[in-house]
Amino acid sequence: MRGKHSFGAEKRRMSDTALVLTLLTVGGAIYLISFLWIATVGARESHANEPPPHAGEPSRHH
């Protein structure tokens, strides 16, 4: 019982670092994937739905 408890404490200490690393890795991956996905979909949609020059976006002309 005592050995199991100490092993659990050791595992807990290890999993704290592993948890932070996992969260950072997963968070970074999700951020990158979502950014690339939004950029790809946004570019595709803007090309597909290109508004005519008189659509009321003068900032595109300048």
PDB file of C-alpha atoms in Angstrom:
ATOM      1  CA  MET A   1       0.000   0.000   0.000  1.00  0.00           C
ATOM      2  CA  ARG A   2       2.775   2.390   0.950  1.00  0.00           C
ATOM      3  CA  GLY A   3       4.733   1.588  -2.214  1.00  0.00           C
ATOM      4  CA  LYS A   4       1.657   2.185  -4.330  1.00  0.00           C
ATOM      5  CA  HIS A   5       1.075   5.542  -2.631  1.00  0.00           C
ATOM      6  CA  SER A   6       4.641   6.728  -3.213  1.00  0.00           C
ATOM      7  CA  PHE A   7       4.384   5.608  -6.837  1.00  0.00           C
ATOM      8  CA  GLY A   8       1.182   7.624  -7.176  1.00  0.00           C
ATOM      9  CA  ALA A   9       2.920  10.707  -5.769  1.00  0.00           C
ATOM     10  CA  GLU A  10       5.842  10.209  -8.145  1.00  0.00           C
ATOM     11  CA  LYS A  11       3.446   9.769 -11.052  1.00  0.00           C
ATOM     12  CA  ARG A  12       1.592  12.909  -9.980  1.00  0.00           C
ATOM     13  CA  ARG A  13       4.767  15.009  -9.979  1.00  0.00           C
ATOM     14  CA  MET A  14       5.697  13.675 -13.407  1.00  0.00           C
ATOM     15  CA  SER A  15       2.229  14.234 -14.818  1.00  0.00           C
ATOM     16  CA  ASP A  16       2.268  17.905 -13.761  1.00  0.00           C
ATOM     17  CA  THR A  17       5.166  18.619 -16.105  1.00  0.00           C
ATOM     18  CA  ALA A  18       3.735  16.311 -18.744  1.00  0.00           C
ATOM     19  CA  LEU A  19       0.356  18.024 -18.415  1.00  0.00           C
ATOM     20  CA  VAL A  20       1.867  21.474 -18.984  1.00  0.00           C
ATOM     21  CA  LEU A  21       3.883  20.233 -21.953  1.00  0.00           C
ATOM     22  CA  THR A  22       0.840  18.472 -23.383  1.00  0.00           C
ATOM     23  CA  LEU A  23      -1.350  21.548 -22.948  1.00  0.00           C
ATOM     24  CA  LEU A  24       1.266  23.759 -24.597  1.00  0.00           C
ATOM     25  CA  THR A  25       1.751  21.319 -27.466  1.00  0.00           C
ATOM     26  CA  VAL A  26      -1.967  20.724 -28.031  1.00  0.00           C
ATOM     27  CA  GLY A  27      -2.765  24.414 -27.642  1.00  0.00           C
ATOM     28  CA  GLY A  28      -0.080  25.401 -30.114  1.00  0.00           C
ATOM     29  CA  ALA A  29      -1.208  22.742 -32.575  1.00  0.00           C
ATOM     30  CA  ILE A  30      -4.859  23.819 -32.307  1.00  0.00           C
ATOM     31  CA  TYR A  31      -3.832  27.470 -32.720  1.00  0.00           C
ATOM     32  CA  LEU A  32      -1.746  26.689 -35.804  1.00  0.00           C
ATOM     33  CA  ILE A  33      -4.405  24.458 -37.362  1.00  0.00           C
ATOM     34  CA  SER A  34      -7.222  26.930 -36.724  1.00  0.00           C
ATOM     35  CA  PHE A  35      -5.119  29.826 -38.025  1.00  0.00           C
ATOM     36  CA  LEU A  36      -4.184  27.957 -41.193  1.00  0.00           C
ATOM     37  CA  TRP A  37      -7.778  26.747 -41.647  1.00  0.00           C
ATOM     38  CA  ILE A  38      -9.228  30.238 -41.227  1.00  0.00           C
ATOM     39  CA  ALA A  39      -6.611  31.699 -43.564  1.00  0.00           C
ATOM     40  CA  THR A  40      -7.285  29.028 -46.205  1.00  0.00           C
ATOM     41  CA  VAL A  41     -11.075  29.231 -45.965  1.00  0.00           C
ATOM     42  CA  GLY A  42     -11.001  33.034 -45.794  1.00  0.00           C
ATOM     43  CA  ALA A  43      -8.803  33.293 -48.878  1.00  0.00           C
ATOM     44  CA  ARG A  44     -10.939  30.761 -50.746  1.00  0.00           C
ATOM     45  CA  GLU A  45     -14.181  32.552 -49.839  1.00  0.00           C
ATOM     46  CA  SER A  46     -12.830  35.991 -50.714  1.00  0.00           C
ATOM     47  CA  HIS A  47     -11.740  34.676 -54.125  1.00  0.00           C
ATOM     48  CA  ALA A  48     -15.054  32.904 -54.710  1.00  0.00           C
ATOM     49  CA  ASN A  49     -17.233  35.807 -53.576  1.00  0.00           C
ATOM     50  CA  GLU A  50     -15.204  38.612 -55.116  1.00  0.00           C
ATOM     51  CA  PRO A  51     -17.510  41.644 -54.968  1.00  0.00           C
ATOM     52  CA  PRO A  52     -17.807  43.925 -57.986  1.00  0.00           C
ATOM     53  CA  PRO A  53     -15.780  47.181 -57.822  1.00  0.00           C
ATOM     54  CA  HIS A  54     -18.889  49.224 -56.943  1.00  0.00           C
ATOM     55  CA  ALA A  55     -19.831  46.989 -53.987  1.00  0.00           C
ATOM     56  CA  GLY A  56     -19.045  49.785 -51.528  1.00  0.00           C
ATOM     57  CA  GLU A  57     -15.524  48.865 -50.419  1.00  0.00           C
ATOM     58  CA  PRO A  58     -13.400  51.835 -51.506  1.00  0.00           C
ATOM     59  CA  SER A  59     -10.481  50.583 -49.375  1.00  0.00           C
ATOM     60  CA  ARG A  60      -9.849  47.874 -51.989  1.00  0.00           C
ATOM     61  CA  HIS A  61      -9.163  50.473 -54.669  1.00  0.00           C
ATOM     62  CA  HIS A  62      -6.558  52.449 -52.713  1.00  0.00           C
TER      63      HIS A  62
END
